[in-house]
Amino acid sequence: MIESQQLLQPLNYIPADIYFAQDYELLAQGFIPAPSYSYIAGGSGRDQTLAANQAAFSKYPVVPRILRDLIQGNAQISLLGKNYSHPIFLAPVAYQKLAHPQGELDTTRAADATDTCMISSTLSSYSLEEIAKVGAADKWFQLYFQFSREATLDLLKRAESSGYKAIVVTIDTTIRSPSLGALRAQFQMPADCVAVNIQTYEQVTAKHIQHGQSRIFQGVMQEAPTWADLEWLLTQTKLPIFVKGVLHPEDAEKIKSMGCAGIIVSNHGGRSLDGAPASIDCLREIRTAVGNNYPVLFDSGIRSGLDIFKAIALGADAVLIGRLQVYALAVAGALGVAHMLKLLREELELTMAQAGCATIADIRKFNLRTA
Ligand code: FNR
C-alpha cells in the first residue's frame, strides 16, 4: 500500500494504462489514503462474503455462439417506462469525498455524460439538493430509514421536491459486522467528510440500554425498521420504491406483493452479513420467485462486462456498480467514472457479440450453465 505522503493527485486526463474497467481498482490505491482505501475496499467481518461475491462469477461459464447476424445489436433497456442505452447504473455509495474533493458531484457529471442512472446515497458528502442540480439526467435517491419517522419523511420529501425519480430503500445494513480491514488500518472518517443530508436529524445511540439488556437487540436494533415501516413508507410517496439488499426469494415475493416497484438483489458488496451467499448465486432463484416481468436489479462483485452479462443471464434487468465507481473517481474524477462506465459497456457488448446475443432480451434467454 502506498504511504499517504506519496499520494497522487486526481488526474484531469484518462491514464494510458487502463485497458479494462477493473484496472481502476489497482490504480486507485495510489490516489486514496491507505486507511480510506481499506474502508472502501473492505467488506465485513472476515470478508468471506466479499471474496465469494467475485469468485462466484467464475461458476458460470459462457459458451460462445457463432455466426449470428448482430448488426442491429444494442444494449438498451427500458425500466419504469424510461429507455436507457445500457443496463449499468451507479450504486449508492456513501462519503465520496473520501475518494475525490468533488465526490458525488463528479460521479453525477459522469452519469449525465453516459446515459447512466445515478443513485444518490443518504450518506452522500454533498447534499441531495446539490447533487440533484448537476446535469439533466434522471437520478434516484437511496433512503436509509432514520431514527424517527419525521426525519425519514423529511428526507423523502426533500428527494421528491429535488426531482429524484425513484426511491431505493436499503434495508440490509441496520446492523453490520465491523470491517476488520478498516479496523486494522485504523480508518477514521476525515472531518471534512460528513453525511450532510442527515446532519440535523437525531442519531441512534446505545444510551437507552438498561443493565442486563443486549447491546444488539435492545441497543442497535431498537429502532431498526420492520415490514411495518416499509408498508408505511409506501403510503407516503407516489415515487416508485425499490428495496435494496434482498437475498431470499420469500422476501422478494413479499416485497412484490406489497406493491414496491422492484428489488435489488445485493449483499451490499459483502459489507453486511459476513457469511451471506454471493449475491450472484441468489439471483436465479429470486427471478423465478417474482416472475419474468418484475424489475430485478443486481449488485455485488461486478468488475467487468462479462460479470454484467452473467447477472443479466441469471435474471437481472440492470446492474449497479459500487466500488469501481469510487476507484475511477479517485483516479480521474468525472472523466475517470465516465471512462470506466464506457469500458464496462464495451466489455458487455463484446461478450454479447461473442455469445451471439443482439439484445438484453437475448441475454435473458441465454442458457447460462453452472460449471
Ligand atoms: C456502499 N454501499 C452502499 N449502499 C447503500 O445502499 N447506501 C450507501 O450509502 C452505501 N455506501 C457504500 C459505501 C462504500 C464505500 C461501498 C463500497 C459500498 C453498497 C453499494 O451500494 C453496493 O451495494 C456495493 O458496493 C456493490 O458491490 P461492489 O460493486 O462494490 O462489489
PDB file of N, CA, C and O in Angstrom, residues 71-130:
ATOM      1  N   ILE A  71     -25.815  -7.245 -36.482  1.00  0.00           N
ATOM      2  CA  ILE A  71     -25.612  -5.882 -36.975  1.00  0.00           C
ATOM      3  C   ILE A  71     -26.574  -4.889 -36.305  1.00  0.00           C
ATOM      4  O   ILE A  71     -26.274  -3.718 -36.155  1.00  0.00           O
ATOM      5  N   GLN A  72     -27.722  -5.372 -35.848  1.00  0.00           N
ATOM      6  CA  GLN A  72     -28.695  -4.488 -35.181  1.00  0.00           C
ATOM      7  C   GLN A  72     -28.532  -4.496 -33.658  1.00  0.00           C
ATOM      8  O   GLN A  72     -29.399  -3.999 -32.937  1.00  0.00           O
ATOM      9  N   GLY A  73     -27.431  -5.051 -33.196  1.00  0.00           N
ATOM     10  CA  GLY A  73     -27.273  -5.242 -31.751  1.00  0.00           C
ATOM     11  C   GLY A  73     -27.253  -3.952 -30.948  1.00  0.00           C
ATOM     12  O   GLY A  73     -26.846  -2.895 -31.427  1.00  0.00           O
ATOM     13  N   ASN A  74     -27.721  -4.036 -29.725  1.00  0.00           N
ATOM     14  CA  ASN A  74     -27.647  -2.890 -28.796  1.00  0.00           C
ATOM     15  C   ASN A  74     -27.824  -3.411 -27.376  1.00  0.00           C
ATOM     16  O   ASN A  74     -28.260  -4.543 -27.166  1.00  0.00           O
ATOM     17  N   ALA A  75     -27.478  -2.537 -26.411  1.00  0.00           N
ATOM     18  CA  ALA A  75     -27.575  -2.947 -25.000  1.00  0.00           C
ATOM     19  C   ALA A  75     -28.679  -2.169 -24.275  1.00  0.00           C
ATOM     20  O   ALA A  75     -28.654  -2.020 -23.055  1.00  0.00           O
ATOM     21  N   GLN A  76     -29.654  -1.684 -25.036  1.00  0.00           N
ATOM     22  CA  GLN A  76     -30.690  -0.828 -24.450  1.00  0.00           C
ATOM     23  C   GLN A  76     -31.606  -1.591 -23.492  1.00  0.00           C
ATOM     24  O   GLN A  76     -31.885  -2.770 -23.701  1.00  0.00           O
ATOM     25  N   ILE A  77     -32.095  -0.845 -22.511  1.00  0.00           N
ATOM     26  CA  ILE A  77     -33.143  -1.395 -21.655  1.00  0.00           C
ATOM     27  C   ILE A  77     -34.218  -0.335 -21.450  1.00  0.00           C
ATOM     28  O   ILE A  77     -33.996   0.857 -21.690  1.00  0.00           O
ATOM     29  N   SER A  78     -35.355  -0.803 -20.961  1.00  0.00           N
ATOM     30  CA  SER A  78     -36.420   0.106 -20.572  1.00  0.00           C
ATOM     31  C   SER A  78     -36.811  -0.251 -19.144  1.00  0.00           C
ATOM     32  O   SER A  78     -37.044  -1.425 -18.836  1.00  0.00           O
ATOM     33  N   LEU A  79     -36.830   0.753 -18.293  1.00  0.00           N
ATOM     34  CA  LEU A  79     -37.163   0.498 -16.889  1.00  0.00           C
ATOM     35  C   LEU A  79     -38.046   1.631 -16.395  1.00  0.00           C
ATOM     36  O   LEU A  79     -37.718   2.806 -16.627  1.00  0.00           O
ATOM     37  N   LEU A  80     -39.132   1.302 -15.741  1.00  0.00           N
ATOM     38  CA  LEU A  80     -40.103   2.296 -15.260  1.00  0.00           C
ATOM     39  C   LEU A  80     -40.526   3.224 -16.404  1.00  0.00           C
ATOM     40  O   LEU A  80     -40.683   4.431 -16.218  1.00  0.00           O
ATOM     41  N   GLY A  81     -40.639   2.658 -17.592  1.00  0.00           N
ATOM     42  CA  GLY A  81     -41.107   3.440 -18.735  1.00  0.00           C
ATOM     43  C   GLY A  81     -40.054   4.342 -19.355  1.00  0.00           C
ATOM     44  O   GLY A  81     -40.344   5.133 -20.251  1.00  0.00           O
ATOM     45  N   LYS A  82     -38.820   4.246 -18.866  1.00  0.00           N
ATOM     46  CA  LYS A  82     -37.758   5.095 -19.433  1.00  0.00           C
ATOM     47  C   LYS A  82     -36.730   4.224 -20.149  1.00  0.00           C
ATOM     48  O   LYS A  82     -36.414   3.131 -19.678  1.00  0.00           O
ATOM     49  N   ASN A  83     -36.238   4.722 -21.281  1.00  0.00           N
ATOM     50  CA  ASN A  83     -35.224   3.968 -22.023  1.00  0.00           C
ATOM     51  C   ASN A  83     -33.817   4.406 -21.619  1.00  0.00           C
ATOM     52  O   ASN A  83     -33.557   5.595 -21.446  1.00  0.00           O
ATOM     53  N   TYR A  84     -32.948   3.440 -21.456  1.00  0.00           N
ATOM     54  CA  TYR A  84     -31.533   3.706 -21.188  1.00  0.00           C
ATOM     55  C   TYR A  84     -30.723   3.000 -22.274  1.00  0.00           C
ATOM     56  O   TYR A  84     -31.107   1.910 -22.710  1.00  0.00           O
ATOM     57  N   SER A  85     -29.582   3.580 -22.653  1.00  0.00           N
ATOM     58  CA  SER A  85     -28.807   2.952 -23.734  1.00  0.00           C
ATOM     59  C   SER A  85     -27.995   1.754 -23.238  1.00  0.00           C
ATOM     60  O   SER A  85     -27.413   1.026 -24.033  1.00  0.00           O
ATOM     61  N   HIS A  86     -27.949   1.548 -21.939  1.00  0.00           N
ATOM     62  CA  HIS A  86     -27.263   0.361 -21.393  1.00  0.00           C
ATOM     63  C   HIS A  86     -27.816   0.054 -19.995  1.00  0.00           C
ATOM     64  O   HIS A  86     -28.433   0.933 -19.372  1.00  0.00           O
ATOM     65  N   PRO A  87     -27.565  -1.143 -19.484  1.00  0.00           N
ATOM     66  CA  PRO A  87     -28.185  -1.552 -18.216  1.00  0.00           C
ATOM     67  C   PRO A  87     -27.288  -1.346 -16.989  1.00  0.00           C
ATOM     68  O   PRO A  87     -27.429  -2.061 -15.997  1.00  0.00           O
ATOM     69  N   ILE A  88     -26.361  -0.388 -17.071  1.00  0.00           N
ATOM     70  CA  ILE A  88     -25.368  -0.214 -15.999  1.00  0.00           C
ATOM     71  C   ILE A  88     -25.703   1.054 -15.211  1.00  0.00           C
ATOM     72  O   ILE A  88     -25.689   2.151 -15.773  1.00  0.00           O
ATOM     73  N   PHE A  89     -26.024   0.900 -13.930  1.00  0.00           N
ATOM     74  CA  PHE A  89     -26.365   2.033 -13.067  1.00  0.00           C
ATOM     75  C   PHE A  89     -25.239   2.244 -12.051  1.00  0.00           C
ATOM     76  O   PHE A  89     -24.450   1.336 -11.788  1.00  0.00           O
ATOM     77  N   LEU A  90     -25.208   3.434 -11.464  1.00  0.00           N
ATOM     78  CA  LEU A  90     -24.243   3.695 -10.392  1.00  0.00           C
ATOM     79  C   LEU A  90     -24.905   3.422  -9.045  1.00  0.00           C
ATOM     80  O   LEU A  90     -25.921   4.044  -8.703  1.00  0.00           O
ATOM     81  N   ALA A  91     -24.339   2.503  -8.280  1.00  0.00           N
ATOM     82  CA  ALA A  91     -24.887   2.141  -6.968  1.00  0.00           C
ATOM     83  C   ALA A  91     -24.738   3.313  -5.999  1.00  0.00           C
ATOM     84  O   ALA A  91     -23.832   4.141  -6.153  1.00  0.00           O
ATOM     85  N   PRO A  92     -25.619   3.368  -4.998  1.00  0.00           N
ATOM     86  CA  PRO A  92     -25.406   4.388  -3.967  1.00  0.00           C
ATOM     87  C   PRO A  92     -24.150   4.073  -3.175  1.00  0.00           C
ATOM     88  O   PRO A  92     -23.988   2.970  -2.663  1.00  0.00           O
ATOM     89  N   VAL A  93     -23.248   5.010  -3.114  1.00  0.00           N
ATOM     90  CA  VAL A  93     -22.009   4.833  -2.342  1.00  0.00           C
ATOM     91  C   VAL A  93     -21.802   6.087  -1.490  1.00  0.00           C
ATOM     92  O   VAL A  93     -21.781   7.202  -2.013  1.00  0.00           O
ATOM     93  N   ALA A  94     -21.662   5.879  -0.198  1.00  0.00           N
ATOM     94  CA  ALA A  94     -21.577   6.977   0.765  1.00  0.00           C
ATOM     95  C   ALA A  94     -20.233   7.700   0.679  1.00  0.00           C
ATOM     96  O   ALA A  94     -19.261   7.165   0.140  1.00  0.00           O
ATOM     97  N   TYR A  95     -20.192   8.896   1.212  1.00  0.00           N
ATOM     98  CA  TYR A  95     -18.951   9.627   1.527  1.00  0.00           C
ATOM     99  C   TYR A  95     -17.946   9.660   0.369  1.00  0.00           C
ATOM    100  O   TYR A  95     -16.779   9.288   0.527  1.00  0.00           O
ATOM    101  N   GLN A  96     -18.372  10.115  -0.794  1.00  0.00           N
ATOM    102  CA  GLN A  96     -17.467  10.049  -1.952  1.00  0.00           C
ATOM    103  C   GLN A  96     -16.348  11.086  -1.911  1.00  0.00           C
ATOM    104  O   GLN A  96     -15.410  11.000  -2.701  1.00  0.00           O
ATOM    105  N   LYS A  97     -16.432  12.037  -0.968  1.00  0.00           N
ATOM    106  CA  LYS A  97     -15.285  12.955  -0.809  1.00  0.00           C
ATOM    107  C   LYS A  97     -14.051  12.205  -0.309  1.00  0.00           C
ATOM    108  O   LYS A  97     -12.940  12.723  -0.391  1.00  0.00           O
ATOM    109  N   LEU A  98     -14.252  11.002   0.198  1.00  0.00           N
ATOM    110  CA  LEU A  98     -13.102  10.178   0.594  1.00  0.00           C
ATOM    111  C   LEU A  98     -12.197   9.913  -0.596  1.00  0.00           C
ATOM    112  O   LEU A  98     -10.991   9.734  -0.461  1.00  0.00           O
ATOM    113  N   ALA A  99     -12.796   9.852  -1.786  1.00  0.00           N
ATOM    114  CA  ALA A  99     -12.040   9.487  -2.990  1.00  0.00           C
ATOM    115  C   ALA A  99     -11.619  10.696  -3.813  1.00  0.00           C
ATOM    116  O   ALA A  99     -10.604  10.642  -4.518  1.00  0.00           O
ATOM    117  N   HIS A 100     -12.410  11.786  -3.735  1.00  0.00           N
ATOM    118  CA  HIS A 100     -12.143  12.930  -4.620  1.00  0.00           C
ATOM    119  C   HIS A 100     -12.851  14.148  -4.022  1.00  0.00           C
ATOM    120  O   HIS A 100     -13.985  14.022  -3.563  1.00  0.00           O
ATOM    121  N   PRO A 101     -12.211  15.324  -4.071  1.00  0.00           N
ATOM    122  CA  PRO A 101     -12.851  16.502  -3.464  1.00  0.00           C
ATOM    123  C   PRO A 101     -14.218  16.827  -4.069  1.00  0.00           C
ATOM    124  O   PRO A 101     -15.093  17.364  -3.390  1.00  0.00           O
ATOM    125  N   GLN A 102     -14.419  16.499  -5.333  1.00  0.00           N
ATOM    126  CA  GLN A 102     -15.716  16.778  -5.978  1.00  0.00           C
ATOM    127  C   GLN A 102     -16.744  15.666  -5.710  1.00  0.00           C
ATOM    128  O   GLN A 102     -17.915  15.813  -6.045  1.00  0.00           O
ATOM    129  N   GLY A 103     -16.296  14.570  -5.151  1.00  0.00           N
ATOM    130  CA  GLY A 103     -17.163  13.482  -4.707  1.00  0.00           C
ATOM    131  C   GLY A 103     -18.348  13.208  -5.625  1.00  0.00           C
ATOM    132  O   GLY A 103     -18.206  13.026  -6.834  1.00  0.00           O
ATOM    133  N   GLU A 104     -19.550  13.191  -5.014  1.00  0.00           N
ATOM    134  CA  GLU A 104     -20.777  12.822  -5.736  1.00  0.00           C
ATOM    135  C   GLU A 104     -21.081  13.761  -6.901  1.00  0.00           C
ATOM    136  O   GLU A 104     -21.767  13.369  -7.851  1.00  0.00           O
ATOM    137  N   LEU A 105     -20.598  14.999  -6.831  1.00  0.00           N
ATOM    138  CA  LEU A 105     -20.878  15.926  -7.939  1.00  0.00           C
ATOM    139  C   LEU A 105     -20.226  15.398  -9.218  1.00  0.00           C
ATOM    140  O   LEU A 105     -20.808  15.457 -10.304  1.00  0.00           O
ATOM    141  N   ASP A 106     -19.021  14.852  -9.068  1.00  0.00           N
ATOM    142  CA  ASP A 106     -18.323  14.324 -10.246  1.00  0.00           C
ATOM    143  C   ASP A 106     -18.930  13.002 -10.725  1.00  0.00           C
ATOM    144  O   ASP A 106     -19.019  12.781 -11.939  1.00  0.00           O
ATOM    145  N   THR A 107     -19.338  12.128  -9.812  1.00  0.00           N
ATOM    146  CA  THR A 107     -19.956  10.883 -10.304  1.00  0.00           C
ATOM    147  C   THR A 107     -21.260  11.209 -11.029  1.00  0.00           C
ATOM    148  O   THR A 107     -21.594  10.590 -12.042  1.00  0.00           O
ATOM    149  N   THR A 108     -21.970  12.233 -10.540  1.00  0.00           N
ATOM    150  CA  THR A 108     -23.221  12.617 -11.209  1.00  0.00           C
ATOM    151  C   THR A 108     -22.922  13.184 -12.599  1.00  0.00           C
ATOM    152  O   THR A 108     -23.642  12.908 -13.561  1.00  0.00           O
ATOM    153  N   ARG A 109     -21.864  13.976 -12.694  1.00  0.00           N
ATOM    154  CA  ARG A 109     -21.476  14.506 -14.024  1.00  0.00           C
ATOM    155  C   ARG A 109     -21.179  13.345 -14.986  1.00  0.00           C
ATOM    156  O   ARG A 109     -21.578  13.374 -16.152  1.00  0.00           O
ATOM    157  N   ALA A 110     -20.478  12.336 -14.476  1.00  0.00           N
ATOM    158  CA  ALA A 110     -20.147  11.181 -15.324  1.00  0.00           C
ATOM    159  C   ALA A 110     -21.413  10.435 -15.737  1.00  0.00           C
ATOM    160  O   ALA A 110     -21.549  10.038 -16.901  1.00  0.00           O
ATOM    161  N   ALA A 111     -22.334  10.282 -14.805  1.00  0.00           N
ATOM    162  CA  ALA A 111     -23.596   9.590 -15.122  1.00  0.00           C
ATOM    163  C   ALA A 111     -24.329  10.364 -16.215  1.00  0.00           C
ATOM    164  O   ALA A 111     -24.853   9.784 -17.172  1.00  0.00           O
ATOM    165  N   ASP A 112     -24.340  11.674 -16.069  1.00  0.00           N
ATOM    166  CA  ASP A 112     -25.044  12.530 -17.019  1.00  0.00           C
ATOM    167  C   ASP A 112     -24.463  12.389 -18.426  1.00  0.00           C
ATOM    168  O   ASP A 112     -25.187  12.389 -19.414  1.00  0.00           O
ATOM    169  N   ALA A 113     -23.141  12.238 -18.484  1.00  0.00           N
ATOM    170  CA  ALA A 113     -22.469  12.179 -19.796  1.00  0.00           C
ATOM    171  C   ALA A 113     -22.592  10.809 -20.455  1.00  0.00           C
ATOM    172  O   ALA A 113     -22.284  10.659 -21.632  1.00  0.00           O
ATOM    173  N   THR A 114     -23.041   9.799 -19.709  1.00  0.00           N
ATOM    174  CA  THR A 114     -23.002   8.438 -20.251  1.00  0.00           C
ATOM    175  C   THR A 114     -24.377   7.742 -20.223  1.00  0.00           C
ATOM    176  O   THR A 114     -24.446   6.524 -20.330  1.00  0.00           O
ATOM    177  N   ASP A 115     -25.441   8.526 -20.054  1.00  0.00           N
ATOM    178  CA  ASP A 115     -26.796   7.971 -20.005  1.00  0.00           C
ATOM    179  C   ASP A 115     -26.909   6.883 -18.925  1.00  0.00           C
ATOM    180  O   ASP A 115     -27.451   5.815 -19.160  1.00  0.00           O
ATOM    181  N   THR A 116     -26.348   7.197 -17.765  1.00  0.00           N
ATOM    182  CA  THR A 116     -26.338   6.236 -16.667  1.00  0.00           C
ATOM    183  C   THR A 116     -27.223   6.744 -15.541  1.00  0.00           C
ATOM    184  O   THR A 116     -27.126   7.908 -15.160  1.00  0.00           O
ATOM    185  N   CYS A 117     -28.050   5.869 -15.008  1.00  0.00           N
ATOM    186  CA  CYS A 117     -28.886   6.256 -13.863  1.00  0.00           C
ATOM    187  C   CYS A 117     -28.015   6.266 -12.608  1.00  0.00           C
ATOM    188  O   CYS A 117     -27.366   5.285 -12.276  1.00  0.00           O
ATOM    189  N   MET A 118     -28.012   7.397 -11.912  1.00  0.00           N
ATOM    190  CA  MET A 118     -27.183   7.557 -10.719  1.00  0.00           C
ATOM    191  C   MET A 118     -28.086   7.468  -9.479  1.00  0.00           C
ATOM    192  O   MET A 118     -29.117   8.121  -9.423  1.00  0.00           O
ATOM    193  N   ILE A 119     -27.672   6.664  -8.522  1.00  0.00           N
ATOM    194  CA  ILE A 119     -28.460   6.537  -7.284  1.00  0.00           C
ATOM    195  C   ILE A 119     -27.673   7.201  -6.162  1.00  0.00           C
ATOM    196  O   ILE A 119     -26.578   6.760  -5.801  1.00  0.00           O
ATOM    197  N   SER A 120     -28.230   8.259  -5.646  1.00  0.00           N
ATOM    198  CA  SER A 120     -27.517   9.082  -4.667  1.00  0.00           C
ATOM    199  C   SER A 120     -27.788   8.571  -3.249  1.00  0.00           C
ATOM    200  O   SER A 120     -28.929   8.339  -2.882  1.00  0.00           O
ATOM    201  N   SER A 121     -26.717   8.425  -2.462  1.00  0.00           N
ATOM    202  CA  SER A 121     -26.845   7.832  -1.122  1.00  0.00           C
ATOM    203  C   SER A 121     -27.363   8.833  -0.094  1.00  0.00           C
ATOM    204  O   SER A 121     -27.037  10.026  -0.157  1.00  0.00           O
ATOM    205  N   THR A 122     -28.131   8.352   0.874  1.00  0.00           N
ATOM    206  CA  THR A 122     -28.478   9.162   2.055  1.00  0.00           C
ATOM    207  C   THR A 122     -27.219   9.744   2.685  1.00  0.00           C
ATOM    208  O   THR A 122     -27.198  10.868   3.171  1.00  0.00           O
ATOM    209  N   LEU A 123     -26.129   8.959   2.649  1.00  0.00           N
ATOM    210  CA  LEU A 123     -24.897   9.346   3.331  1.00  0.00           C
ATOM    211  C   LEU A 123     -23.899  10.038   2.391  1.00  0.00           C
ATOM    212  O   LEU A 123     -22.694   9.935   2.560  1.00  0.00           O
ATOM    213  N   SER A 124     -24.418  10.743   1.399  1.00  0.00           N
ATOM    214  CA  SER A 124     -23.517  11.442   0.471  1.00  0.00           C
ATOM    215  C   SER A 124     -22.799  12.586   1.180  1.00  0.00           C
ATOM    216  O   SER A 124     -23.313  13.147   2.157  1.00  0.00           O
ATOM    217  N   SER A 125     -21.631  12.929   0.648  1.00  0.00           N
ATOM    218  CA  SER A 125     -20.874  14.012   1.277  1.00  0.00           C
ATOM    219  C   SER A 125     -21.223  15.380   0.674  1.00  0.00           C
ATOM    220  O   SER A 125     -20.804  16.405   1.201  1.00  0.00           O
ATOM    221  N   TYR A 126     -21.970  15.404  -0.422  1.00  0.00           N
ATOM    222  CA  TYR A 126     -22.655  16.624  -0.873  1.00  0.00           C
ATOM    223  C   TYR A 126     -24.144  16.388  -0.663  1.00  0.00           C
ATOM    224  O   TYR A 126     -24.606  15.239  -0.655  1.00  0.00           O
ATOM    225  N   SER A 127     -24.908  17.467  -0.497  1.00  0.00           N
ATOM    226  CA  SER A 127     -26.328  17.282  -0.164  1.00  0.00           C
ATOM    227  C   SER A 127     -27.108  16.775  -1.371  1.00  0.00           C
ATOM    228  O   SER A 127     -26.713  16.996  -2.527  1.00  0.00           O
ATOM    229  N   LEU A 128     -28.206  16.138  -1.106  1.00  0.00           N
ATOM    230  CA  LEU A 128     -29.045  15.614  -2.194  1.00  0.00           C
ATOM    231  C   LEU A 128     -29.533  16.747  -3.077  1.00  0.00           C
ATOM    232  O   LEU A 128     -29.734  16.567  -4.284  1.00  0.00           O
ATOM    233  N   GLU A 129     -29.711  17.935  -2.496  1.00  0.00           N
ATOM    234  CA  GLU A 129     -30.154  19.084  -3.306  1.00  0.00           C
ATOM    235  C   GLU A 129     -29.030  19.523  -4.256  1.00  0.00           C
ATOM    236  O   GLU A 129     -29.290  19.816  -5.428  1.00  0.00           O
ATOM    237  N   GLU A 130     -27.793  19.568  -3.761  1.00  0.00           N
ATOM    238  CA  GLU A 130     -26.663  19.957  -4.627  1.00  0.00           C
ATOM    239  C   GLU A 130     -26.489  18.945  -5.755  1.00  0.00           C
ATOM    240  O   GLU A 130     -26.248  19.307  -6.912  1.00  0.00           O
TER     241      GLU A 130
END
